[in-house]
Tab-separated table of C-alpha atoms in Angstrom:
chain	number	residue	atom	x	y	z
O	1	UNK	CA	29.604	-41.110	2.650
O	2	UNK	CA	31.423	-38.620	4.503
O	3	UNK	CA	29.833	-35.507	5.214
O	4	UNK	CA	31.728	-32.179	4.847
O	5	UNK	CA	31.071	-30.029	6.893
O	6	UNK	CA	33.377	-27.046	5.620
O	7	UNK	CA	31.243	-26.612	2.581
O	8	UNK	CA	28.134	-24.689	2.524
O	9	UNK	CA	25.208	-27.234	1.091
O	10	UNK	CA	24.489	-26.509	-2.963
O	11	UNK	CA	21.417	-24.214	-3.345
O	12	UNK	CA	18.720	-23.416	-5.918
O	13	UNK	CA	17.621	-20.422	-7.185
O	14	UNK	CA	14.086	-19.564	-6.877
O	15	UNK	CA	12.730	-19.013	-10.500
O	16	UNK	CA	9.226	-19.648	-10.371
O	17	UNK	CA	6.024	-20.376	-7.747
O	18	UNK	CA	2.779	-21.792	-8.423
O	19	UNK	CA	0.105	-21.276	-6.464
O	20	UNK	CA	-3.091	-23.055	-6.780
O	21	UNK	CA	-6.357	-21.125	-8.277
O	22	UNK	CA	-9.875	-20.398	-6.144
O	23	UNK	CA	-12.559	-21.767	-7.128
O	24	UNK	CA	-14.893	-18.679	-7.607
O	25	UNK	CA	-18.960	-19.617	-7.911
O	26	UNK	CA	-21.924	-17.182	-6.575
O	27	UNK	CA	-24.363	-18.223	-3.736
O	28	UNK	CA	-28.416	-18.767	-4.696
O	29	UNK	CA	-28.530	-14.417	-3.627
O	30	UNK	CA	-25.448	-13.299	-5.535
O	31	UNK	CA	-22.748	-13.410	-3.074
O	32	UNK	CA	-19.329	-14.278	-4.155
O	33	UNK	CA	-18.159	-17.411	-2.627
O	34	UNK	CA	-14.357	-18.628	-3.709
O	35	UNK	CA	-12.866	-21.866	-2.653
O	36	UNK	CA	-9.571	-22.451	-2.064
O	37	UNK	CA	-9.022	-25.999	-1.864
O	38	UNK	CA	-5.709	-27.014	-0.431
O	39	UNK	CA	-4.357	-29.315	2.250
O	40	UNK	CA	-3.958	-32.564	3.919
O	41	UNK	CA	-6.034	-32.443	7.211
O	42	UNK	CA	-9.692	-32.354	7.275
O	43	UNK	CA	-9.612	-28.390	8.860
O	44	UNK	CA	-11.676	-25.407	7.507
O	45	UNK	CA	-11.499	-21.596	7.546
O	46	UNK	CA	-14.862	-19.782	6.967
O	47	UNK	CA	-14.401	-16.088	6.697
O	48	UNK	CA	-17.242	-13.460	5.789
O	49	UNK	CA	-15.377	-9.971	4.358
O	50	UNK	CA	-17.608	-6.836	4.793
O	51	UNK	CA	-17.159	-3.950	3.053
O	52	UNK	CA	-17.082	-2.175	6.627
O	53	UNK	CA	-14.389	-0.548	7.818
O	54	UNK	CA	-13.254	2.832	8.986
O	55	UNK	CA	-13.707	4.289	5.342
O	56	UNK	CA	-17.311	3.567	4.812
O	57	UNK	CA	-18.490	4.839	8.589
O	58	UNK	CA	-20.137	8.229	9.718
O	59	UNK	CA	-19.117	8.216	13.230
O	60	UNK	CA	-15.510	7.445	14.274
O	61	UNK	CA	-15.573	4.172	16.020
O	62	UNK	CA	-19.250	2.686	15.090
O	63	UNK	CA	-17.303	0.302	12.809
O	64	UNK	CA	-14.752	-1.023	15.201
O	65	UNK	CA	-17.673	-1.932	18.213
O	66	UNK	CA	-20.874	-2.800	15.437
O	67	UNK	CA	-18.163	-5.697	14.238
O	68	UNK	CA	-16.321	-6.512	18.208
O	69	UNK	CA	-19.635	-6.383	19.217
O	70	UNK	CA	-21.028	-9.705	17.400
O	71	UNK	CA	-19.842	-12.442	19.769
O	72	UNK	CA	-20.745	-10.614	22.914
O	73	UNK	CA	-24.992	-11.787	22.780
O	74	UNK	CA	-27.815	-12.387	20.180
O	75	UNK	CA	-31.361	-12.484	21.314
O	76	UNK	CA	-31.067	-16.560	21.693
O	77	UNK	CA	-27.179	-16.315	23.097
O	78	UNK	CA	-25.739	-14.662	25.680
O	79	UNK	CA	-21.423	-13.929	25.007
O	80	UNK	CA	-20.815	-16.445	28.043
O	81	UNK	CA	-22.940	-19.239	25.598
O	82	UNK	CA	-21.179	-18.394	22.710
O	83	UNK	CA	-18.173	-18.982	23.433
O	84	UNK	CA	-19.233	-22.557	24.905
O	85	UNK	CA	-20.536	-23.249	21.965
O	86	UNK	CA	-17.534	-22.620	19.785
O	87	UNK	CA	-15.305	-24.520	22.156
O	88	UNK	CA	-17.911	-27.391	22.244
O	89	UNK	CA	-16.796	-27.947	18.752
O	90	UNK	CA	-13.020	-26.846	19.123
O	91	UNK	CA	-13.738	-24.005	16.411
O	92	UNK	CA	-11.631	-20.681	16.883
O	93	UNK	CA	-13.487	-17.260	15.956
O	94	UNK	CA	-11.655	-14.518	15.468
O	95	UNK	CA	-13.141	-10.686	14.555
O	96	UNK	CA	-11.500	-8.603	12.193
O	97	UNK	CA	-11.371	-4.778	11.719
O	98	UNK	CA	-9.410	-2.461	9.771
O	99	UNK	CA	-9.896	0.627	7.858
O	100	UNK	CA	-11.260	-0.539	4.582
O	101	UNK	CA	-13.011	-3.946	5.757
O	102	UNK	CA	-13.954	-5.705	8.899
O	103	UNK	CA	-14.976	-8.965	9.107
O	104	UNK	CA	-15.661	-12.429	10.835
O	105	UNK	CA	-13.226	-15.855	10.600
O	106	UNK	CA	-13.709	-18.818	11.866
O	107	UNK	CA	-11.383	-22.192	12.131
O	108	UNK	CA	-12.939	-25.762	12.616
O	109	UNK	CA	-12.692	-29.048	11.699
O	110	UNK	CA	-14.779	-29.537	8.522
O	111	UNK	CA	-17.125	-32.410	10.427
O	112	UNK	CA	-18.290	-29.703	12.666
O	113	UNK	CA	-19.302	-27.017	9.897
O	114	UNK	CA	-23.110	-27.446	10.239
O	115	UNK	CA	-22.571	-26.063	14.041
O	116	UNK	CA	-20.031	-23.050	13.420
O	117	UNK	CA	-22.414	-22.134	9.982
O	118	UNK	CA	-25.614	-21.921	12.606
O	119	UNK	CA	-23.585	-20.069	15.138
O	120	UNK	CA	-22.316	-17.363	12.271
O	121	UNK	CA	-25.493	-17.136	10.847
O	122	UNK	CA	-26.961	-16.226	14.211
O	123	UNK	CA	-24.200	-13.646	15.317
O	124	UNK	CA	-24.519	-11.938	11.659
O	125	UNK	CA	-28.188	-11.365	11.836
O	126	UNK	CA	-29.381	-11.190	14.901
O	127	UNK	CA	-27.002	-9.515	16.932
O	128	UNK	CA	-28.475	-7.930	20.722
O	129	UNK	CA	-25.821	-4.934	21.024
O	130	UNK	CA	-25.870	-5.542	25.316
O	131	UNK	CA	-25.165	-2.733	26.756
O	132	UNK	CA	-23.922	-4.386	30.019
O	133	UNK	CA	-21.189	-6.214	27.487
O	134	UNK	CA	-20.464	-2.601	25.022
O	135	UNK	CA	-19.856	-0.987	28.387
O	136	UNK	CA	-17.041	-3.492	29.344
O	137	UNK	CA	-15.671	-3.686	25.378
O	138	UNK	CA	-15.468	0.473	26.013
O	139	UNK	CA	-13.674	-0.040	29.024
O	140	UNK	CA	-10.985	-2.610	27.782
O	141	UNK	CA	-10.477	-0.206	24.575
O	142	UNK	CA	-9.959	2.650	26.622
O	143	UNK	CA	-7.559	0.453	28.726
O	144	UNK	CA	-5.763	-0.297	26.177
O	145	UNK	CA	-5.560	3.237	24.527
O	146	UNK	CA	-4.162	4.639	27.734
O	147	UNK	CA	-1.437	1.740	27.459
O	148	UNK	CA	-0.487	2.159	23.961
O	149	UNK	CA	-0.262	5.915	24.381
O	150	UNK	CA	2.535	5.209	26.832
O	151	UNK	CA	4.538	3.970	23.560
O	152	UNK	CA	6.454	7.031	21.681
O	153	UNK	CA	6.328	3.845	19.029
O	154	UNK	CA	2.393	3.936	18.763
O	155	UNK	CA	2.588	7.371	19.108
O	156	UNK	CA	5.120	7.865	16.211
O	157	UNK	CA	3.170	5.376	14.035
O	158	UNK	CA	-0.490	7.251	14.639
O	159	UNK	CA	1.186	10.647	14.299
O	160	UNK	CA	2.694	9.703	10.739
O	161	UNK	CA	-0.388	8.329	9.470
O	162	UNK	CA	-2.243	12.002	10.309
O	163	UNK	CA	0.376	13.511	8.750
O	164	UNK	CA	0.390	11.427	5.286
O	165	UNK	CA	-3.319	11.061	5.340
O	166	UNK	CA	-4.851	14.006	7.574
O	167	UNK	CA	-6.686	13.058	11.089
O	168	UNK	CA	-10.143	12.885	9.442
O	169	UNK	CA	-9.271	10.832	6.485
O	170	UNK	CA	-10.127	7.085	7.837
O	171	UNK	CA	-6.393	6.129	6.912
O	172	UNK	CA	-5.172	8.825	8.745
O	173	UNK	CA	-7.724	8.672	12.226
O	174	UNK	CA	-6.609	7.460	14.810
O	175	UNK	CA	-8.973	6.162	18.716
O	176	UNK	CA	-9.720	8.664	20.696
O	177	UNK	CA	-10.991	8.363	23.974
O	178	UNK	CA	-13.847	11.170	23.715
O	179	UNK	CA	-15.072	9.233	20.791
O	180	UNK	CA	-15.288	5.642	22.285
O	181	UNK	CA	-16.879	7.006	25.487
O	182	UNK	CA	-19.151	9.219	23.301
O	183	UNK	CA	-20.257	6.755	20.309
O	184	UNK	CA	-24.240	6.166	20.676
O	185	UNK	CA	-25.191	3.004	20.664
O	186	UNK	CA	-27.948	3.655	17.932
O	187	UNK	CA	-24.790	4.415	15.292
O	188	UNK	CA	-23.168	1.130	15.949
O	189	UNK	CA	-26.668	-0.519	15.664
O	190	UNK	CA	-27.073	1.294	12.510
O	191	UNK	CA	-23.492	0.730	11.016
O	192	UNK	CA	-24.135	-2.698	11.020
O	193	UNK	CA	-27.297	-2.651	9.757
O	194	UNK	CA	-26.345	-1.267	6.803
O	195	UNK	CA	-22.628	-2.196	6.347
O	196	UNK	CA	-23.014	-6.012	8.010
O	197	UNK	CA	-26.172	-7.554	8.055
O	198	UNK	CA	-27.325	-5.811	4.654
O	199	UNK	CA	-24.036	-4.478	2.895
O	200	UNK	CA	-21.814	-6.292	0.343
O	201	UNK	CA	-20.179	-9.070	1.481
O	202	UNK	CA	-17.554	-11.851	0.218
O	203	UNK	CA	-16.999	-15.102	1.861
O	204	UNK	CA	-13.665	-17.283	1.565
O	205	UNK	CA	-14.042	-21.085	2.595
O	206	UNK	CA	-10.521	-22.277	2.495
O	207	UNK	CA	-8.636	-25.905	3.388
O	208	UNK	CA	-10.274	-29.465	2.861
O	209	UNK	CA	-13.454	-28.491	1.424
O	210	UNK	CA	-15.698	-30.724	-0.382
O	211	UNK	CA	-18.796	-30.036	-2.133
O	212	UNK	CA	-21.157	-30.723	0.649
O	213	UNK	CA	-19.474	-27.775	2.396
O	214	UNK	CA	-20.116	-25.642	-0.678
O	215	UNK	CA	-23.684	-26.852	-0.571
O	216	UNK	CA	-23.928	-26.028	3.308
O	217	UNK	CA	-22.633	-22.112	2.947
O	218	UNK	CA	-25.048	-21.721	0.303
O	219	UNK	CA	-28.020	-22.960	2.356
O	220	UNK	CA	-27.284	-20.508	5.557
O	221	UNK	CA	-26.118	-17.564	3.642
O	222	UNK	CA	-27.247	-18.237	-0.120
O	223	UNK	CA	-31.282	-16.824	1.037
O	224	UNK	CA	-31.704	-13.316	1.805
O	225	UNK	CA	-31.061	-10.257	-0.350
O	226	UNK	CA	-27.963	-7.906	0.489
O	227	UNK	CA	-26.470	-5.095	-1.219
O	228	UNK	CA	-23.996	-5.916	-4.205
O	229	UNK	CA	-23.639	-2.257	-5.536
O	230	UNK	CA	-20.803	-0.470	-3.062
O	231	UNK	CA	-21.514	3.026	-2.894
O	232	UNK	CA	-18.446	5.272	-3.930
O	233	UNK	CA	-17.374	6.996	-0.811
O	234	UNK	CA	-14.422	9.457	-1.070
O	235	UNK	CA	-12.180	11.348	1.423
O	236	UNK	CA	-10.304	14.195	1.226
O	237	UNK	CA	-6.534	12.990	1.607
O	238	UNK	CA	-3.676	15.380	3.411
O	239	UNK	CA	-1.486	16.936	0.492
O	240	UNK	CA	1.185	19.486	2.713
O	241	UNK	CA	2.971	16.637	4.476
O	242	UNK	CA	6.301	16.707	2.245
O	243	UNK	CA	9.232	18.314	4.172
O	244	UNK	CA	7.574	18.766	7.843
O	245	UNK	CA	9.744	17.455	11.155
O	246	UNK	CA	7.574	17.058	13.436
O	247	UNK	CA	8.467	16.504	17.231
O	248	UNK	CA	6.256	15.303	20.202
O	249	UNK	CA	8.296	16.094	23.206
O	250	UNK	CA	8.183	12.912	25.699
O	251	UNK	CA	9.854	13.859	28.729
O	252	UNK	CA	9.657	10.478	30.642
O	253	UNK	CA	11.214	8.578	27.697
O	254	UNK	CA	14.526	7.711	27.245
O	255	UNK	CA	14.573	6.632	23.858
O	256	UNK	CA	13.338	8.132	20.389
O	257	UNK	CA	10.793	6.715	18.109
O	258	UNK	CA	11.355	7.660	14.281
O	259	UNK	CA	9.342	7.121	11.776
O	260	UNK	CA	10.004	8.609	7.925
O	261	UNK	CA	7.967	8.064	4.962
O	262	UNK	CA	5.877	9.304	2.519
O	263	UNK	CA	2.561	8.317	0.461
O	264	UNK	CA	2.951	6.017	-2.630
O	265	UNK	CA	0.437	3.304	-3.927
O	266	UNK	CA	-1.350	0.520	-4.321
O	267	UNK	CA	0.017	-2.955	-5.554
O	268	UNK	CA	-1.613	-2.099	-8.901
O	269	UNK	CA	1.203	0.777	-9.468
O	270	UNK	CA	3.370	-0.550	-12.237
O	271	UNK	CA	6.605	0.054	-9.712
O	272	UNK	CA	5.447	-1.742	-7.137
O	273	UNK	CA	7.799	-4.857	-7.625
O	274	UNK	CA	10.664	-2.718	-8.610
O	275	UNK	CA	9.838	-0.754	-5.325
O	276	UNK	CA	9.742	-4.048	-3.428
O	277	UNK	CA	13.381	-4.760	-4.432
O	278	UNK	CA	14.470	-1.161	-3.583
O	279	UNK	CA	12.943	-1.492	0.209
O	280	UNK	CA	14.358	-4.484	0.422
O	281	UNK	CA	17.564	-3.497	-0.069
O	282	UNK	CA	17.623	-0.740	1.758
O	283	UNK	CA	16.069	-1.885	5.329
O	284	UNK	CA	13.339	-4.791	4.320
O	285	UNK	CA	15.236	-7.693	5.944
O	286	UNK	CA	18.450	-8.380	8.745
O	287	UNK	CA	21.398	-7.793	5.934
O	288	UNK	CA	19.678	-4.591	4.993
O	289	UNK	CA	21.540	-1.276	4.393
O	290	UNK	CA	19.899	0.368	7.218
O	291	UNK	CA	20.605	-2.650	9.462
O	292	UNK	CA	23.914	-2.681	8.453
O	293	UNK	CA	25.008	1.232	8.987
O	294	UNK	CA	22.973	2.370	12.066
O	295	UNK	CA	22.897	-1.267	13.811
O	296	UNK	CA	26.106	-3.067	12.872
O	297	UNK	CA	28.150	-0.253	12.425
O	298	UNK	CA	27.081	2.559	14.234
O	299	UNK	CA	25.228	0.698	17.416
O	300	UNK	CA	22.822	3.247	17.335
O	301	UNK	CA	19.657	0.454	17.558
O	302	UNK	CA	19.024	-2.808	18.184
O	303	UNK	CA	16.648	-2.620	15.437
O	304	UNK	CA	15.641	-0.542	12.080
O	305	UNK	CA	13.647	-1.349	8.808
O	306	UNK	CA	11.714	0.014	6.144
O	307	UNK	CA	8.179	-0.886	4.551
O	308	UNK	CA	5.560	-0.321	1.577
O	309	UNK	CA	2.290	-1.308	3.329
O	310	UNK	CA	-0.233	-1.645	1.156
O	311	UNK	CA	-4.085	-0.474	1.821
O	312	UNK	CA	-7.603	-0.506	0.090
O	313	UNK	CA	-7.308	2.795	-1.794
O	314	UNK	CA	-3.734	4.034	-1.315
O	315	UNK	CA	-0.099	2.936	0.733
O	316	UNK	CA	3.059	4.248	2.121
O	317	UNK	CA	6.217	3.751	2.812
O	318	UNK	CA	7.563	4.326	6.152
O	319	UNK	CA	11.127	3.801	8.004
O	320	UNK	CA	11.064	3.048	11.446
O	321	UNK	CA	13.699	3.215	14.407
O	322	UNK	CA	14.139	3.130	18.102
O	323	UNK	CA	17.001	5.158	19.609
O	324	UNK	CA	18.127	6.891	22.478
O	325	UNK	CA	17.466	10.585	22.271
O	326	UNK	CA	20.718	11.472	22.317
O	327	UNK	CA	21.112	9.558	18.726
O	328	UNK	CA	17.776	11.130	17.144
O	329	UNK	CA	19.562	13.171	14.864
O	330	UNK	CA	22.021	11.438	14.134
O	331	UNK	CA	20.053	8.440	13.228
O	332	UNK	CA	18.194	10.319	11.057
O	333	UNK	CA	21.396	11.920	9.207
O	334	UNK	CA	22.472	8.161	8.584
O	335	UNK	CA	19.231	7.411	7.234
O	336	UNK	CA	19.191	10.109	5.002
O	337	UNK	CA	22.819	9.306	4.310
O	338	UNK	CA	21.729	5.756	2.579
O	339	UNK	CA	18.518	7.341	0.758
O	340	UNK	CA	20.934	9.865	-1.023
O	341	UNK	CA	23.679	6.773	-2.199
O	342	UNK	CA	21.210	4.647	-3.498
O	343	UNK	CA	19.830	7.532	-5.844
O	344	UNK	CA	23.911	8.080	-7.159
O	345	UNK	CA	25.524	4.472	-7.079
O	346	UNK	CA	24.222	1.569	-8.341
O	347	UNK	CA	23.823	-1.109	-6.332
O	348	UNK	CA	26.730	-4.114	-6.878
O	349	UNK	CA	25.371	-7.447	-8.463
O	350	UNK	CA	26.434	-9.737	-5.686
O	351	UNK	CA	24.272	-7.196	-3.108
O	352	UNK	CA	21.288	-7.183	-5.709
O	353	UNK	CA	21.833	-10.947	-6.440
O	354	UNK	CA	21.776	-11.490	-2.702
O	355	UNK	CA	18.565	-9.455	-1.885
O	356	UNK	CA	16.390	-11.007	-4.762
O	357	UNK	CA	17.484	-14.642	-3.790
O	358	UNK	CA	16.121	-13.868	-0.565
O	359	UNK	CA	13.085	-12.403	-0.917
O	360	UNK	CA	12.369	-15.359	-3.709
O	361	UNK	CA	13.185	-17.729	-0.561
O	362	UNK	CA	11.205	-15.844	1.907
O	363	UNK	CA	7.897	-15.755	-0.646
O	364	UNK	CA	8.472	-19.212	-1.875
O	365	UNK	CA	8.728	-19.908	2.400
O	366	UNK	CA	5.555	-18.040	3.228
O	367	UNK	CA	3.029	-20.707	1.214
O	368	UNK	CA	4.032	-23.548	3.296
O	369	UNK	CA	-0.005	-24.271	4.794
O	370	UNK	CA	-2.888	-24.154	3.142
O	371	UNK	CA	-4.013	-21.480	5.006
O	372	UNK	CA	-0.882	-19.159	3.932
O	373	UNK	CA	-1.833	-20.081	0.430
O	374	UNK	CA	-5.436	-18.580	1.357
O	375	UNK	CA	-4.305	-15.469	2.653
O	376	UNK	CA	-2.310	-14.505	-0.442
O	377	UNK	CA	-4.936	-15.624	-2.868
O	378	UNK	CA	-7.687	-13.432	-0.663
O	379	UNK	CA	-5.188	-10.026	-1.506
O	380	UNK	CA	-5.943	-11.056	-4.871
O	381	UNK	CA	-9.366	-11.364	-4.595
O	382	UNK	CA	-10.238	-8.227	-2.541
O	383	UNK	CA	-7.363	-5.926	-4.304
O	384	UNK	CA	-8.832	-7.086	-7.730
O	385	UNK	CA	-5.218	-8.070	-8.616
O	386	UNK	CA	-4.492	-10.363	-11.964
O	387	UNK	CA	-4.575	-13.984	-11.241
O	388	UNK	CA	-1.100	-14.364	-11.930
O	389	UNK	CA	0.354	-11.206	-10.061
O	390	UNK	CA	1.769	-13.713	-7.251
O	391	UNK	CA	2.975	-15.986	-9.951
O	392	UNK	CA	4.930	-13.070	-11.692
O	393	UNK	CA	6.200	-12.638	-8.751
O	394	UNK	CA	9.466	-14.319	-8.528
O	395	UNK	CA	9.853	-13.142	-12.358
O	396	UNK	CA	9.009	-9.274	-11.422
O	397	UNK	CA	11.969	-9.795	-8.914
O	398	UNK	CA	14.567	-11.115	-10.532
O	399	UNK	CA	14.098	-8.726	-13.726
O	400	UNK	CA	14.907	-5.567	-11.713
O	401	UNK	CA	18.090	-4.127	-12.546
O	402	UNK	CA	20.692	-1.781	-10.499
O	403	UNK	CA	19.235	1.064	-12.830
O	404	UNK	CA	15.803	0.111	-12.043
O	405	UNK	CA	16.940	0.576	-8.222
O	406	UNK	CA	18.549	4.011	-9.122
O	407	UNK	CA	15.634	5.111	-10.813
O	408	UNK	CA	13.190	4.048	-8.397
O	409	UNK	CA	14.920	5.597	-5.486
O	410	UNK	CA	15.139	9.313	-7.347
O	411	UNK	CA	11.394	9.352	-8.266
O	412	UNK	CA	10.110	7.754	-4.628
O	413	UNK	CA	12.807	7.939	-2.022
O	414	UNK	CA	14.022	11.553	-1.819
O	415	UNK	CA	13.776	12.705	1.975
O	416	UNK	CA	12.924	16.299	1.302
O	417	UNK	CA	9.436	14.644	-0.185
O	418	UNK	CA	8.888	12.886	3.056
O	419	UNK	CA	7.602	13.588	6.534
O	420	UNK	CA	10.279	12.738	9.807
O	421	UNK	CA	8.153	12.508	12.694
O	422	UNK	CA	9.868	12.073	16.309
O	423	UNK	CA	8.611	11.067	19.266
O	424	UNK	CA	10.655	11.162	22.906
O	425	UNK	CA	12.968	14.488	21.609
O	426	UNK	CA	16.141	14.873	20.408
């Protein structure tokens, strides 16, 4: 058989995505342990979620260094032995820390669980806190602060977030290098006291697991009593954002970083998926509106998009550019430009057709190792979403309409509700 080459291979729509169920059980002391058993290769992923982060601290910072801080020393380890010890057993360890949770993951083969489990359960509760090793973790943060602060795109991005959120809401805070010089050791030994070793905690084994592994996680960490009640912390959230332009003048740069957004929600909102469609279309992927207009057309940037990101408690939506200066406004006139046609035309079929058989291809794409699989069944788990919100998924998608695009962009996308920040000039 002769192949053609002038004809594009047939295709398949997308309809539907399974993905396979954790196993949920509690350990011997209440914690919630969920499997997620999937995959070919004998390789598993221990993670340990603390209810941790930014949002639950007193002091800015204690919950970024008490959480960095575990690999670098317990009373029996130094940081140098650690690490041997993990690469002894070809296990990667990886600490996590954002502004609702921090946490600790781990990747081994499953044979060498017994070793990484001892190691964990070491680092977890008996940390040392060196101050030989905080000093040089202080240093490299501050190092890399100074760096970043070169960017007018970290800049931009820290500057919107205090705008939507206000700079001492923990969504909205950004480092600061008066607090990392300044933060007492005796509040990072006390954030993880109560937030780490004795807070609420969820752990995730996910891969090849058998039930001897289950067995093993519930005989280091199933003994012991931790919290299980989460105390309800609230912050007050920045309200006057709507409307402002703000400018941080950058003298040195020659380029512009914009960003534009507003507050929305979380994915329990009832227009999230709807919302997902609209973004898409208008700057989520390459063929995007935005993309289209300011980089194809115009050749204003080599690059522009748009997100919903998704946190703990709240989300935004944010549009985000790099341009000379001498575009800034002009950029952001387009950009306006393609906010106020998608609240007063409705979008063709073959464009909506297009964007929903994409992002059906891109999800369905995104599940392709066991340990992709993981990480969208752990949003479920910590977001308390339905089982079946990723399996609606591809349904949610394909049921939005052009009106459902119309009406979404009139009661979220309207620029005089959002906040243009700018950073470089104009």
């Amino acid at each position: 058989m002769t192949l053609d080459r002038t004809e594009a291979p047939a295709y398949k729509i997308i309809n539907t995505i399974h993905l396979p169920e954790p196993t949920s059980t509690t350990l011997d002391n209440g914690i919630p342990l969920h499997v997620i058993n999937i995959g070919e290769q004998p390789v598993v992923r221990f993670e340990c979620i603390f209810e941790s982060g930014n949002w639950h601290e007193t002091h800015t910072g204690a919950s970024f260094f008490a959480v960095k801080m575990l690999p670098e020393g317990t009373t029996s380890l130094t940081s140098s032995e650690i690490s041997e010890a993990f690469d002894k057993v070809g296990a990667f360890i990886d600490m996590s820390h954002a502004s609702d949770r921090s946490g600790i993951v781990v990747y081994c083969l499953s044979r060498f669980l017994p070793e990484v489990l001892t190691l964990v359960k070491d680092l977890l509760e008996d940390p040392a806190f060196p101050e030989k090793e905080l000093d040089e973790l202080r240093n490299i943060t501050l190092q890399n602060l100074r760096v970043n602060k070169e960017k007018t795109a970290y800049l931009a991005t820290t500057e919107f977030r205090r705008q939507l959120f206000g700079s001492d809401h923990p969504y909205g805070q950004s480092q600061e290098e008066k607090n990392i010089q300044e933060l007492p050791l005796a509040e990072i030994r006390t954030h993880f006291e109560q937030h780490i070793k004795n807070g609420q905690r969820k752990i995730i084994l996910a891969g090849q697991i058998s039930d001897t592994d289950v067995r093993l996680v519930n005989d280091y960490f199933g003994k012991g009593n931790y919290s299980q009640e989460l105390a309800e912390i609230t912050h007050v959230v920045n309200t006057d954002y709507r409307g402002k332009g703000i400018i941080v003048e950058k003298t040195d740069s020659v380029q512009s970083t914009i960003r534009i957004g507003r507050r929305l929600f979380t994915r329990q909102h009832p227009d999230y998926f709807k919302l997902l469609v609209t973004n898409e279309i208008l700057g989520g992927y390459f063929g995007s509106r935005l993309m289209k207009n300011i980089r194809e057309e115009k050749g204003l940037t080599y690059g522009i998009s748009s997100h919903m990101v998704t946190l703990g408690r709240d989300g935004y939506f944010m549009i985000g550019t790099d341009v000379k200066k001498e575009f800034t406004q002009q950029t952001i006139d387009e950009i306006k430009k393609e906010l106020y046609r998608l609240q007063t035309e409705l979008v063709e079929d073959d464009e909506l057709q297009t964007v929903k058989n994409f992002m059906a291809g891109e999800f369905a794409g995104s599940l392709n190792t066991a340990f992709e699989v993981a990480d969208r069944q752990k949003i479920l788990l910590l977001d308390q979403l339905p089982a079946d919100f990723f399996s609606r998924y591809i349904d949610q998608i394909h049921a939005t309409t052009s009106e459902d695009i119309r009406l979404m962009a009139t009661t979220y996308l309207n620029p005089e509700e959002m906040v243009e920040v700018v950073v470089g000039g104009k």
